[in-house]
Amino acid sequence: MKKLLALLLSALLSLTAVGALAEEAPLEFSYMTISSDTWNSEQLPMVELQARTNTQIDFITAPLDGYATNLQTMLATGDIPDVIQVRDKAQLSMLVDQGAILPIEDLLKEYGQNILAVVGEANYNAVRDADGHIYTIPFVGTTPLTKSWMMRKDWLDRLSLEVPTTWDEWVEVFKAFKEQDANGNGDPNDEIPFTAMDTSLLYTFDIAANDIFCVDPENHYTLIYEHPNYQAYLETLRDLYAQGLLDPEYLDRTGETKEAALTAAMANDLVGCCWTFMNNMHHVDAIEGAQYIYMAPPVSPYGTQTQPGRVLGVSDNAATISVAAEDKAIALIQFFDYIFSEEGQLLFSFGVEGVHFDYVDGEPRLRPEYTTDFNTYRAQGMNYQPIAHVWTGDAYVQVFTNGATFEEMDSVAQQFTIGAEKNEEYGIAVPPIFTTDAYSEYYADLGAQVKSLEANAVAGNITVEEFFAEYEKLKEEGLQEVIDQADEAWQAIQ
C-alpha cells in the first residue's frame, strides 16, 4: 500500500510539473534569417520544435542577395532582432565590430553542454573570433565527407593498369592516361589526366590548408607559401603542367565556375582523375562503360595519407545572439541546446515519428516518399537550414541512396557509400580563417596577387625563384601583417 501511494504521489507530482510547464508563458523571440522557398515556419518539424521547447519564433527574413545590406540597415536603425543568422566571416565581423552580438562561451559552458558535446571543445576553436570570444552556434553536419578523389576505372582497365596507391604511382597513371589515348576516341591529346575543384592536392604534401592559410609543423598559423613543403608542391605542379598531365586551368578558375568546368569535362569523357563531390560520378552516366571509382588519397612523398576533413565555423546558418536579447540569452542557449540534443537532432534530420520516419530494428528509417531526392526531403521541413542545427549522416545517406541497401544501389551510390566510410579515416581538420584587421585590409587584393603569381609559376611563365621574390614583396605590403595577426589569434586559442 505504501509503495502504491508513493507511485501515485510521484505520478501526481509529475503531472503537476508538466501542467506548470505548460502554463508558463512561451519564450518569444525574433530570428533574422535568409528567406527561403524551401523552408517555412508552418512545416511540421518547426511547429513541433516550438511546441517541445515552449517557444514562439518571429522569423524576420531577407533575400540572399541583399542580406548583408539588410544587416547594415538593421544596425543603423538599432532595430536588432534577438537572434541573427550569419553567412560568412565578413558579416560576423561587422556585428562584432558594432557591438551588436554577445560573446557566448561562458553561457555555453553552463547551459550548452549538448552543443559543446557535438562540436567538441577543440573544434570550437574554429568558431572563435580573432578576439578569442565565441559568438556563433554553428551548423554541424555529421554527414559523410562528400568530396573525394576519384578515378576512371574503365580507363585503368583499358590500359591494363592497377589502382595506384603512392603519389609516384598516381603520376605514372597520369602519364599513361595522357600518352595512351585512355578514353579511346582516337585523339591522344584531349585527355585531362588530373584536375580538382580546389587545391586539395596540398594535403598530399602534408599542408593542411584552408584557402591560402595553414598551420606549419611548429604550430604557427601562416600562409601556405611559408610551409617547408610548399616549394616541393609548387615544383610538382610545374612538372605536371609541363608534361600536360595537369588541367591547364587548375589554378585559374575558382568556385562555381571551376566546378562547372570540371563537371562539363567529366561529362565529355576527358577527366581521368579528379577531386570533387562524389555525386559528380554521375556525369559519365551517358558514356557507355564509363565508371569512376572512389580513391583513397595518395600516400604522400612523406609517407602520410590525408585529405581535407570537416570545416567548422561560420556557415550559411550559424546563429548569433544579439545584445537586444541579453535578458533572454540563457533561455536562447537552452533552446539551441535542445536542438543539439539527441531528440533535437532526430527532429531536424528525420522529422516527426509516424509521419516522416518509423523505427526499424531500433533505428530511425525515413519513409520511402521522403527519400526520393533532397528537394522532396527538405520540403517537409527537415534539415531546416534557417536555424543552426545538427544534420546527421544517417539521414543524409538514406536520402542519397533512396533508402536502398548496398546490394540494391547503383555503382555510383555504392562508391559513395564506400567513400563515406573511408573518408573519415583520412580526413584531417581544416584550419579556420581569422578575419583580423589585417585580413580585412589586405587579403582581397594581396591574396589575389599571390594566387596569380602562383598560377604563373605553375604555367612556367616565371621561375620558382621569381615567385618567392615577388611573394616577399607582397609580405612587405601587408601579407606579413596578415600572418602575424592570424598567428596571434591562433596562439590565443590553443
CSV table of C-alpha atoms in Angstrom, one decimal:
chain,number,residue,atom,x,y,z
A,1,MET,CA,0.0,0.0,0.0
A,2,LYS,CA,2.8,2.4,0.9
A,3,LYS,CA,4.6,1.6,-2.4
A,4,LEU,CA,1.4,2.2,-4.3
A,5,LEU,CA,0.8,5.5,-2.5
A,6,ALA,CA,4.4,6.6,-3.3
A,7,LEU,CA,3.9,5.8,-7.0
A,8,LEU,CA,0.6,7.7,-7.1
A,9,LEU,CA,2.2,10.6,-5.4
A,10,SER,CA,5.1,10.6,-7.8
A,11,ALA,CA,2.8,10.5,-10.8
A,12,LEU,CA,0.7,13.3,-9.3
A,13,LEU,CA,3.9,15.4,-8.8
A,14,SER,CA,5.0,14.7,-12.4
A,15,LEU,CA,1.6,15.7,-13.8
A,16,THR,CA,1.7,18.9,-11.7
A,17,ALA,CA,5.1,19.8,-13.0
A,18,VAL,CA,4.0,19.2,-16.6
A,19,GLY,CA,1.0,21.3,-16.1
A,20,ALA,CA,3.0,24.1,-14.6
A,21,LEU,CA,5.4,24.0,-17.5
A,22,ALA,CA,2.5,24.1,-19.9
A,23,GLU,CA,1.1,27.1,-18.1
A,24,GLU,CA,4.4,29.1,-18.4
A,25,ALA,CA,4.4,31.8,-20.9
A,26,PRO,CA,6.3,30.8,-24.0
A,27,LEU,CA,9.7,32.2,-24.8
A,28,GLU,CA,9.1,34.7,-27.6
A,29,PHE,CA,12.0,35.9,-29.8
A,30,SER,CA,12.8,37.2,-33.2
A,31,TYR,CA,15.1,35.4,-35.6
A,32,MET,CA,16.6,37.0,-38.7
A,33,THR,CA,17.3,34.6,-41.5
A,34,ILE,CA,17.7,34.3,-45.2
A,35,SER,CA,14.3,34.0,-47.0
A,36,SER,CA,13.7,30.5,-48.4
A,37,ASP,CA,11.4,28.9,-50.9
A,38,THR,CA,12.1,25.5,-49.3
A,39,TRP,CA,11.6,26.0,-45.6
A,40,ASN,CA,8.9,27.9,-43.7
A,41,SER,CA,7.7,28.1,-40.1
A,42,GLU,CA,4.5,26.2,-40.8
A,43,GLN,CA,6.3,22.9,-41.6
A,44,LEU,CA,5.6,20.2,-39.1
A,45,PRO,CA,9.2,19.9,-37.7
A,46,MET,CA,9.2,23.6,-36.9
A,47,VAL,CA,5.8,23.5,-35.3
A,48,GLU,CA,6.9,20.5,-33.3
A,49,LEU,CA,10.1,22.3,-32.2
A,50,GLN,CA,8.3,25.3,-30.9
A,51,ALA,CA,5.8,23.0,-29.0
A,52,ARG,CA,8.5,21.0,-27.4
A,53,THR,CA,10.6,24.0,-26.4
A,54,ASN,CA,7.6,26.2,-25.5
A,55,THR,CA,8.8,28.9,-27.8
A,56,GLN,CA,7.2,31.3,-30.3
A,57,ILE,CA,9.6,32.4,-33.1
A,58,ASP,CA,9.0,35.5,-35.1
A,59,PHE,CA,11.1,34.9,-38.3
A,60,ILE,CA,12.4,38.1,-40.0
A,61,THR,CA,13.6,37.1,-43.4
A,62,ALA,CA,15.7,38.9,-46.1
A,63,PRO,CA,16.7,37.8,-49.6
A,64,LEU,CA,20.1,36.2,-50.1
A,65,ASP,CA,21.3,38.9,-52.5
A,66,GLY,CA,20.5,41.8,-50.1
A,67,TYR,CA,21.1,40.1,-46.8
A,68,ALA,CA,24.3,42.0,-45.9
A,69,THR,CA,22.6,45.3,-46.8
A,70,ASN,CA,19.7,44.4,-44.6
A,71,LEU,CA,22.1,43.7,-41.7
A,72,GLN,CA,23.7,47.1,-42.2
A,73,THR,CA,20.3,48.8,-42.2
A,74,MET,CA,19.3,46.9,-39.1
A,75,LEU,CA,22.4,48.1,-37.3
A,76,ALA,CA,21.9,51.7,-38.5
A,77,THR,CA,18.3,51.8,-37.2
A,78,GLY,CA,19.1,50.0,-34.0
A,79,ASP,CA,16.1,47.7,-34.6
A,80,ILE,CA,18.1,44.5,-33.8
A,81,PRO,CA,16.4,41.0,-33.7
A,82,ASP,CA,17.1,38.6,-30.9
A,83,VAL,CA,18.9,36.0,-33.0
A,84,ILE,CA,20.7,36.8,-36.2
A,85,GLN,CA,21.8,34.3,-38.8
A,86,VAL,CA,25.3,35.0,-40.3
A,87,ARG,CA,26.5,33.6,-43.6
A,88,ASP,CA,30.2,34.4,-43.5
A,89,LYS,CA,33.1,35.9,-41.6
A,90,ALA,CA,32.6,39.4,-43.0
A,91,GLN,CA,29.0,39.5,-41.6
A,92,LEU,CA,30.2,38.2,-38.3
A,93,SER,CA,33.0,40.8,-38.1
A,94,MET,CA,30.5,43.6,-38.9
A,95,LEU,CA,28.3,42.5,-36.0
A,96,VAL,CA,31.2,42.1,-33.6
A,97,ASP,CA,32.7,45.5,-34.5
A,98,GLN,CA,29.4,47.2,-34.0
A,99,GLY,CA,28.9,45.5,-30.6
A,100,ALA,CA,25.7,44.0,-31.8
A,101,ILE,CA,26.1,40.4,-30.6
A,102,LEU,CA,27.0,38.7,-27.3
A,103,PRO,CA,30.0,36.5,-26.6
A,104,ILE,CA,28.6,33.2,-25.5
A,105,GLU,CA,31.5,31.0,-24.4
A,106,ASP,CA,30.5,31.3,-20.7
A,107,LEU,CA,26.9,30.6,-21.5
A,108,LEU,CA,27.8,27.5,-23.4
A,109,LYS,CA,29.8,26.1,-20.6
A,110,GLU,CA,26.9,26.4,-18.2
A,111,TYR,CA,23.8,25.9,-20.4
A,112,GLY,CA,25.1,24.5,-23.7
A,113,GLN,CA,26.5,21.1,-22.8
A,114,ASN,CA,24.8,19.4,-25.8
A,115,ILE,CA,26.3,22.0,-28.1
A,116,LEU,CA,29.8,21.6,-26.7
A,117,ALA,CA,29.5,17.8,-26.9
A,118,VAL,CA,28.5,17.8,-30.5
A,119,VAL,CA,31.0,20.4,-31.7
A,120,GLY,CA,33.8,19.3,-29.4
A,121,GLU,CA,35.8,21.7,-27.3
A,122,ALA,CA,38.9,21.5,-29.5
A,123,ASN,CA,36.9,22.1,-32.7
A,124,TYR,CA,35.2,25.1,-31.2
A,125,ASN,CA,38.5,27.0,-31.8
A,126,ALA,CA,37.3,27.1,-35.4
A,127,VAL,CA,34.4,29.3,-34.5
A,128,ARG,CA,36.3,31.6,-32.1
A,129,ASP,CA,36.7,35.2,-33.4
A,130,ALA,CA,40.1,36.8,-33.6
A,131,ASP,CA,39.4,38.4,-30.2
A,132,GLY,CA,39.2,35.0,-28.6
A,133,HIS,CA,35.5,35.0,-28.0
A,134,ILE,CA,32.8,32.7,-29.3
A,135,TYR,CA,29.9,34.4,-30.9
A,136,THR,CA,28.3,31.7,-33.0
A,137,ILE,CA,26.4,28.5,-32.7
A,138,PRO,CA,27.4,26.7,-35.9
A,139,PHE,CA,25.5,24.4,-38.2
A,140,VAL,CA,27.1,21.0,-37.8
A,141,GLY,CA,26.9,18.3,-40.4
A,142,THR,CA,27.8,14.8,-39.3
A,143,THR,CA,27.1,13.8,-42.8
A,144,PRO,CA,29.8,12.0,-44.8
A,145,LEU,CA,32.7,14.0,-46.2
A,146,THR,CA,31.3,14.2,-49.7
A,147,LYS,CA,34.4,15.3,-51.6
A,148,SER,CA,36.8,12.7,-52.6
A,149,TRP,CA,39.5,11.6,-55.0
A,150,MET,CA,38.0,9.6,-57.9
A,151,MET,CA,39.5,7.9,-60.9
A,152,ARG,CA,38.1,6.4,-64.2
A,153,LYS,CA,38.1,2.6,-63.5
A,154,ASP,CA,37.4,1.9,-67.2
A,155,TRP,CA,40.5,3.9,-68.2
A,156,LEU,CA,42.6,1.8,-65.8
A,157,ASP,CA,41.1,-1.4,-67.2
A,158,ARG,CA,41.5,-0.3,-70.9
A,159,LEU,CA,45.2,0.4,-70.3
A,160,SER,CA,45.7,-2.7,-68.0
A,161,LEU,CA,46.7,-0.5,-65.1
A,162,GLU,CA,46.5,-1.3,-61.4
A,163,VAL,CA,44.8,1.1,-59.0
A,164,PRO,CA,47.7,3.3,-57.8
A,165,THR,CA,48.5,3.8,-54.1
A,166,THR,CA,51.5,6.2,-53.8
A,167,TRP,CA,51.8,9.6,-55.3
A,168,ASP,CA,54.6,8.4,-57.6
A,169,GLU,CA,52.2,5.6,-58.8
A,170,TRP,CA,49.5,8.2,-59.4
A,171,VAL,CA,51.8,10.2,-61.6
A,172,GLU,CA,52.7,7.2,-63.7
A,173,VAL,CA,49.0,6.6,-64.2
A,174,PHE,CA,48.5,10.2,-65.3
A,175,LYS,CA,51.3,9.7,-67.9
A,176,ALA,CA,49.6,6.6,-69.2
A,177,PHE,CA,46.3,8.4,-69.4
A,178,LYS,CA,47.9,11.1,-71.5
A,179,GLU,CA,50.1,9.0,-73.7
A,180,GLN,CA,47.9,6.1,-74.5
A,181,ASP,CA,44.6,7.7,-75.5
A,182,ALA,CA,42.8,6.5,-72.3
A,183,ASN,CA,39.3,7.5,-73.5
A,184,GLY,CA,39.8,5.6,-76.7
A,185,ASN,CA,38.4,8.3,-79.0
A,186,GLY,CA,41.4,8.3,-81.3
A,187,ASP,CA,42.6,11.8,-80.1
A,188,PRO,CA,45.7,11.3,-77.9
A,189,ASN,CA,45.7,14.9,-76.8
A,190,ASP,CA,42.3,15.6,-75.3
A,191,GLU,CA,42.6,13.8,-72.0
A,192,ILE,CA,42.9,15.8,-68.8
A,193,PRO,CA,44.7,13.2,-66.6
A,194,PHE,CA,44.4,15.2,-63.4
A,195,THR,CA,42.4,18.1,-62.0
A,196,ALA,CA,40.5,19.2,-58.9
A,197,MET,CA,37.8,21.7,-57.9
A,198,ASP,CA,40.2,23.2,-55.3
A,199,THR,CA,43.8,23.0,-54.1
A,200,SER,CA,43.3,19.8,-52.0
A,201,LEU,CA,46.5,18.4,-53.5
A,202,LEU,CA,48.2,20.4,-50.9
A,203,TYR,CA,47.2,17.7,-48.4
A,204,THR,CA,49.3,15.2,-50.4
A,205,PHE,CA,52.3,17.4,-49.4
A,206,ASP,CA,51.3,17.5,-45.7
A,207,ILE,CA,49.9,21.0,-46.0
A,208,ALA,CA,46.5,21.1,-44.3
A,209,ALA,CA,45.2,24.3,-45.9
A,210,ASN,CA,42.1,26.4,-45.9
A,211,ASP,CA,42.4,28.7,-49.0
A,212,ILE,CA,46.0,30.0,-48.6
A,213,PHE,CA,46.2,29.6,-44.9
A,214,CYS,CA,47.7,26.7,-42.9
A,215,VAL,CA,49.3,25.7,-39.7
A,216,ASP,CA,53.0,24.8,-40.1
A,217,PRO,CA,54.8,21.9,-38.3
A,218,GLU,CA,55.8,24.2,-35.5
A,219,ASN,CA,52.1,25.0,-34.8
A,220,HIS,CA,52.3,28.5,-36.2
A,221,TYR,CA,49.4,29.8,-38.2
A,222,THR,CA,50.7,31.1,-41.5
A,223,LEU,CA,50.3,31.1,-45.3
A,224,ILE,CA,50.9,28.0,-47.3
A,225,TYR,CA,53.9,29.7,-49.0
A,226,GLU,CA,55.7,29.6,-45.7
A,227,HIS,CA,55.3,25.9,-45.2
A,228,PRO,CA,58.5,23.9,-45.6
A,229,ASN,CA,56.8,21.6,-48.1
A,230,TYR,CA,55.3,24.2,-50.3
A,231,GLN,CA,58.2,24.5,-52.7
A,232,ALA,CA,58.0,20.8,-53.4
A,233,TYR,CA,54.3,21.1,-54.1
A,234,LEU,CA,54.9,24.1,-56.4
A,235,GLU,CA,57.6,22.3,-58.3
A,236,THR,CA,55.4,19.2,-58.7
A,237,LEU,CA,52.6,21.2,-60.2
A,238,ARG,CA,55.1,22.8,-62.6
A,239,ASP,CA,56.2,19.4,-63.7
A,240,LEU,CA,52.7,18.1,-64.1
A,241,TYR,CA,51.8,21.2,-66.1
A,242,ALA,CA,54.8,21.0,-68.3
A,243,GLN,CA,54.1,17.3,-69.2
A,244,GLY,CA,50.4,18.1,-70.0
A,245,LEU,CA,49.2,16.0,-67.0
A,246,LEU,CA,47.5,18.8,-65.1
A,247,ASP,CA,44.4,20.7,-66.1
A,248,PRO,CA,45.9,23.9,-67.6
A,249,GLU,CA,43.2,25.9,-65.7
A,250,TYR,CA,43.7,24.2,-62.3
A,251,LEU,CA,44.6,27.4,-60.6
A,252,ASP,CA,42.8,29.9,-62.8
A,253,ARG,CA,39.2,29.1,-62.1
A,254,THR,CA,37.5,29.4,-58.7
A,255,GLY,CA,34.3,28.5,-57.0
A,256,GLU,CA,31.2,27.7,-59.1
A,257,THR,CA,33.0,28.5,-62.4
A,258,LYS,CA,35.6,25.9,-61.7
A,259,GLU,CA,33.1,23.2,-60.6
A,260,ALA,CA,31.0,23.8,-63.7
A,261,ALA,CA,34.1,23.5,-66.0
A,262,LEU,CA,35.2,20.3,-64.2
A,263,THR,CA,31.8,18.6,-64.4
A,264,ALA,CA,31.5,19.5,-68.1
A,265,ALA,CA,34.9,18.0,-68.8
A,266,MET,CA,33.9,14.9,-66.9
A,267,ALA,CA,30.7,14.6,-69.0
A,268,ASN,CA,32.7,15.0,-72.1
A,269,ASP,CA,34.8,11.9,-71.3
A,270,LEU,CA,38.0,13.9,-70.7
A,271,VAL,CA,38.9,13.6,-67.0
A,272,GLY,CA,40.9,10.7,-65.7
A,273,CYS,CA,41.4,11.6,-62.0
A,274,CYS,CA,39.9,14.4,-60.0
A,275,TRP,CA,39.0,15.8,-56.6
A,276,THR,CA,35.3,16.8,-56.4
A,277,PHE,CA,31.9,15.8,-54.9
A,278,MET,CA,31.4,12.1,-55.1
A,279,ASN,CA,28.0,12.6,-56.6
A,280,ASN,CA,29.7,14.0,-59.7
A,281,MET,CA,30.5,10.4,-60.7
A,282,HIS,CA,27.0,10.6,-62.3
A,283,HIS,CA,28.3,12.9,-65.0
A,284,VAL,CA,29.6,10.0,-67.0
A,285,ASP,CA,26.4,8.0,-66.9
A,286,ALA,CA,25.7,8.7,-70.6
A,287,ILE,CA,29.1,7.4,-71.6
A,288,GLU,CA,28.9,3.7,-72.4
A,289,GLY,CA,31.1,1.6,-70.0
A,290,ALA,CA,32.4,4.7,-68.1
A,291,GLN,CA,32.8,4.4,-64.3
A,292,TYR,CA,34.5,6.5,-61.7
A,293,ILE,CA,35.6,4.7,-58.5
A,294,TYR,CA,36.3,6.2,-55.1
A,295,MET,CA,40.1,6.6,-54.4
A,296,ALA,CA,41.7,6.8,-51.0
A,297,PRO,CA,44.1,9.7,-51.1
A,298,PRO,CA,47.6,9.0,-52.4
A,299,VAL,CA,50.3,8.1,-50.0
A,300,SER,CA,52.4,11.3,-49.9
A,301,PRO,CA,56.1,11.6,-50.5
A,302,TYR,CA,56.4,11.8,-46.7
A,303,GLY,CA,54.5,8.5,-46.1
A,304,THR,CA,51.3,10.1,-44.9
A,305,GLN,CA,47.8,9.7,-46.4
A,306,THR,CA,45.4,12.6,-45.7
A,307,GLN,CA,42.7,14.8,-47.3
A,308,PRO,CA,40.6,17.7,-46.2
A,309,GLY,CA,38.3,16.8,-43.3
A,310,ARG,CA,35.5,18.8,-41.7
A,311,VAL,CA,35.3,22.6,-41.5
A,312,LEU,CA,33.6,24.1,-38.6
A,313,GLY,CA,32.9,27.8,-38.3
A,314,VAL,CA,30.6,30.4,-39.7
A,315,SER,CA,28.4,28.7,-42.2
A,316,ASP,CA,25.3,29.7,-44.0
A,317,ASN,CA,23.1,29.2,-40.9
A,318,ALA,CA,25.3,30.0,-37.9
A,319,ALA,CA,23.3,31.7,-35.2
A,320,THR,CA,24.3,34.7,-33.1
A,321,ILE,CA,22.5,36.2,-30.1
A,322,SER,CA,22.2,39.9,-30.2
A,323,VAL,CA,22.6,42.4,-27.4
A,324,ALA,CA,18.9,43.1,-27.6
A,325,ALA,CA,18.3,39.6,-26.2
A,326,GLU,CA,20.7,39.8,-23.3
A,327,ASP,CA,17.8,39.2,-20.9
A,328,LYS,CA,16.9,36.1,-22.9
A,329,ALA,CA,20.4,34.8,-23.6
A,330,ILE,CA,20.2,31.9,-21.1
A,331,ALA,CA,16.9,30.7,-22.5
A,332,LEU,CA,18.1,31.0,-26.1
A,333,ILE,CA,21.2,28.9,-25.3
A,334,GLN,CA,18.9,26.3,-23.7
A,335,PHE,CA,16.7,26.4,-26.9
A,336,PHE,CA,19.7,25.7,-29.1
A,337,ASP,CA,21.0,23.1,-26.7
A,338,TYR,CA,17.7,21.2,-27.1
A,339,ILE,CA,18.2,21.3,-30.9
A,340,PHE,CA,21.7,19.8,-30.4
A,341,SER,CA,20.3,17.0,-28.1
A,342,GLU,CA,19.6,13.6,-29.5
A,343,GLU,CA,15.9,14.4,-29.6
A,344,GLY,CA,16.6,17.7,-31.5
A,345,GLN,CA,19.0,16.0,-33.9
A,346,LEU,CA,16.3,13.4,-34.7
A,347,LEU,CA,13.7,16.1,-35.3
A,348,PHE,CA,15.9,18.1,-37.6
A,349,SER,CA,17.2,15.1,-39.5
A,350,PHE,CA,14.3,12.7,-39.6
A,351,GLY,CA,11.2,14.8,-38.8
A,352,VAL,CA,8.3,13.5,-36.7
A,353,GLU,CA,7.9,9.8,-35.8
A,354,GLY,CA,4.9,8.2,-37.5
A,355,VAL,CA,4.8,11.0,-40.1
A,356,HIS,CA,8.3,11.2,-41.7
A,357,PHE,CA,10.0,8.2,-40.2
A,358,ASP,CA,9.5,5.0,-38.3
A,359,TYR,CA,11.8,2.9,-36.2
A,360,VAL,CA,13.0,-0.3,-37.9
A,361,ASP,CA,15.1,-2.7,-35.7
A,362,GLY,CA,15.6,0.2,-33.3
A,363,GLU,CA,16.9,2.6,-35.9
A,364,PRO,CA,15.1,5.6,-37.5
A,365,ARG,CA,14.2,5.0,-41.2
A,366,LEU,CA,12.8,7.7,-43.3
A,367,ARG,CA,9.6,6.8,-45.1
A,368,PRO,CA,10.1,6.0,-48.8
A,369,GLU,CA,8.3,9.0,-50.0
A,370,TYR,CA,10.9,11.3,-48.4
A,371,THR,CA,14.0,9.5,-49.7
A,372,THR,CA,13.3,10.2,-53.4
A,373,ASP,CA,15.6,13.3,-53.5
A,374,PHE,CA,16.8,16.0,-51.3
A,375,ASN,CA,14.3,18.6,-52.5
A,376,THR,CA,11.4,16.4,-51.5
A,377,TYR,CA,13.0,15.6,-48.2
A,378,ARG,CA,13.7,19.3,-47.3
A,379,ALA,CA,10.3,20.4,-48.5
A,380,GLN,CA,8.9,18.6,-45.4
A,381,GLY,CA,10.9,20.9,-43.1
A,382,MET,CA,13.8,18.6,-42.4
A,383,ASN,CA,17.4,19.8,-42.5
A,384,TYR,CA,15.8,23.2,-41.7
A,385,GLN,CA,18.6,25.5,-42.7
A,386,PRO,CA,17.4,28.8,-41.5
A,387,ILE,CA,18.2,27.6,-37.9
A,388,ALA,CA,21.6,26.3,-36.7
A,389,HIS,CA,21.3,22.6,-36.1
A,390,VAL,CA,22.9,19.1,-36.5
A,391,TRP,CA,22.3,17.2,-39.7
A,392,THR,CA,23.0,13.5,-39.2
A,393,GLY,CA,24.9,11.3,-41.6
A,394,ASP,CA,22.4,8.5,-41.4
A,395,ALA,CA,19.6,10.7,-42.7
A,396,TYR,CA,21.8,12.1,-45.4
A,397,VAL,CA,22.8,8.7,-46.7
A,398,GLN,CA,19.2,7.4,-46.6
A,399,VAL,CA,18.2,10.2,-48.9
A,400,PHE,CA,21.2,10.0,-51.2
A,401,THR,CA,20.8,6.2,-51.7
A,402,ASN,CA,17.0,6.5,-51.8
A,403,GLY,CA,16.8,4.2,-48.8
A,404,ALA,CA,18.3,1.3,-50.7
A,405,THR,CA,20.5,-1.5,-49.3
A,406,PHE,CA,24.1,-1.7,-50.6
A,407,GLU,CA,23.1,-4.5,-52.9
A,408,GLU,CA,20.2,-2.5,-54.4
A,409,MET,CA,22.3,0.6,-55.1
A,410,ASP,CA,23.7,1.6,-58.5
A,411,SER,CA,27.5,1.8,-58.9
A,412,VAL,CA,27.7,5.5,-58.0
A,413,ALA,CA,25.7,5.0,-54.8
A,414,GLN,CA,27.9,2.0,-53.9
A,415,GLN,CA,31.1,4.0,-54.5
A,416,PHE,CA,29.6,6.9,-52.5
A,417,THR,CA,28.9,4.6,-49.6
A,418,ILE,CA,32.4,3.2,-49.7
A,419,GLY,CA,33.9,6.7,-49.8
A,420,ALA,CA,31.6,7.9,-47.0
A,421,GLU,CA,33.1,5.3,-44.7
A,422,LYS,CA,36.7,5.7,-45.8
A,423,ASN,CA,36.8,9.5,-45.9
A,424,GLU,CA,36.5,9.7,-42.1
A,425,GLU,CA,39.7,7.7,-41.8
A,426,TYR,CA,41.7,10.1,-43.9
A,427,GLY,CA,40.1,13.4,-43.3
A,428,ILE,CA,42.0,15.8,-41.0
A,429,ALA,CA,40.8,19.1,-39.5
A,430,VAL,CA,40.8,22.1,-41.8
A,431,PRO,CA,42.2,25.2,-40.0
A,432,PRO,CA,39.9,28.2,-39.5
A,433,ILE,CA,40.3,31.6,-41.2
A,434,PHE,CA,40.7,34.6,-38.9
A,435,THR,CA,39.2,37.8,-40.1
A,436,THR,CA,41.7,40.1,-38.4
A,437,ASP,CA,42.1,43.8,-39.1
A,438,ALA,CA,45.0,42.9,-41.4
A,439,TYR,CA,43.0,40.3,-43.2
A,440,SER,CA,40.1,42.7,-43.8
A,441,GLU,CA,42.5,45.4,-45.1
A,442,TYR,CA,44.9,43.3,-47.3
A,443,TYR,CA,43.6,39.9,-48.1
A,444,ALA,CA,41.3,40.6,-51.0
A,445,ASP,CA,44.0,42.5,-53.0
A,446,LEU,CA,47.2,40.8,-51.9
A,447,GLY,CA,45.7,37.3,-51.7
A,448,ALA,CA,44.6,37.6,-55.4
A,449,GLN,CA,48.0,38.8,-56.4
A,450,VAL,CA,49.9,36.0,-54.8
A,451,LYS,CA,47.5,33.4,-56.3
A,452,SER,CA,48.1,35.0,-59.7
A,453,LEU,CA,51.9,34.7,-59.1
A,454,GLU,CA,51.4,31.0,-58.2
A,455,ALA,CA,49.4,30.3,-61.4
A,456,ASN,CA,52.1,31.9,-63.5
A,457,ALA,CA,54.8,29.9,-61.7
A,458,VAL,CA,52.9,26.7,-62.3
A,459,ALA,CA,52.5,27.6,-66.0
A,460,GLY,CA,56.2,28.2,-66.3
A,461,ASN,CA,55.8,31.9,-67.0
A,462,ILE,CA,58.0,32.8,-64.1
A,463,THR,CA,60.6,30.7,-62.2
A,464,VAL,CA,60.1,29.3,-58.7
A,465,GLU,CA,62.8,31.8,-57.5
A,466,GLU,CA,60.9,34.7,-59.1
A,467,PHE,CA,57.7,33.6,-57.5
A,468,PHE,CA,59.2,33.7,-54.0
A,469,ALA,CA,61.0,37.0,-54.7
A,470,GLU,CA,57.6,38.6,-55.6
A,471,TYR,CA,55.9,36.9,-52.7
A,472,GLU,CA,58.4,38.6,-50.3
A,473,LYS,CA,57.5,42.0,-51.7
A,474,LEU,CA,53.8,41.2,-51.1
A,475,LYS,CA,54.6,40.3,-47.5
A,476,GLU,CA,56.2,43.8,-47.1
A,477,GLU,CA,53.0,45.3,-48.5
A,478,GLY,CA,50.8,43.7,-45.9
A,479,LEU,CA,50.8,39.9,-46.1
A,480,GLN,CA,53.2,39.7,-43.2
A,481,GLU,CA,50.7,41.6,-41.1
A,482,VAL,CA,48.0,39.1,-42.1
A,483,ILE,CA,50.3,36.3,-41.0
A,484,ASP,CA,51.3,37.9,-37.7
A,485,GLN,CA,47.8,38.9,-36.6
A,486,ALA,CA,46.4,35.5,-37.6
A,487,ASP,CA,49.1,33.6,-35.7
A,488,GLU,CA,48.5,35.7,-32.7
A,489,ALA,CA,44.8,34.8,-32.8
A,490,TRP,CA,45.7,31.1,-33.3
A,491,GLN,CA,48.1,31.0,-30.4
A,492,ALA,CA,45.5,32.7,-28.2
A,493,ILE,CA,43.0,29.9,-28.6
A,494,GLN,CA,45.5,27.0,-28.2
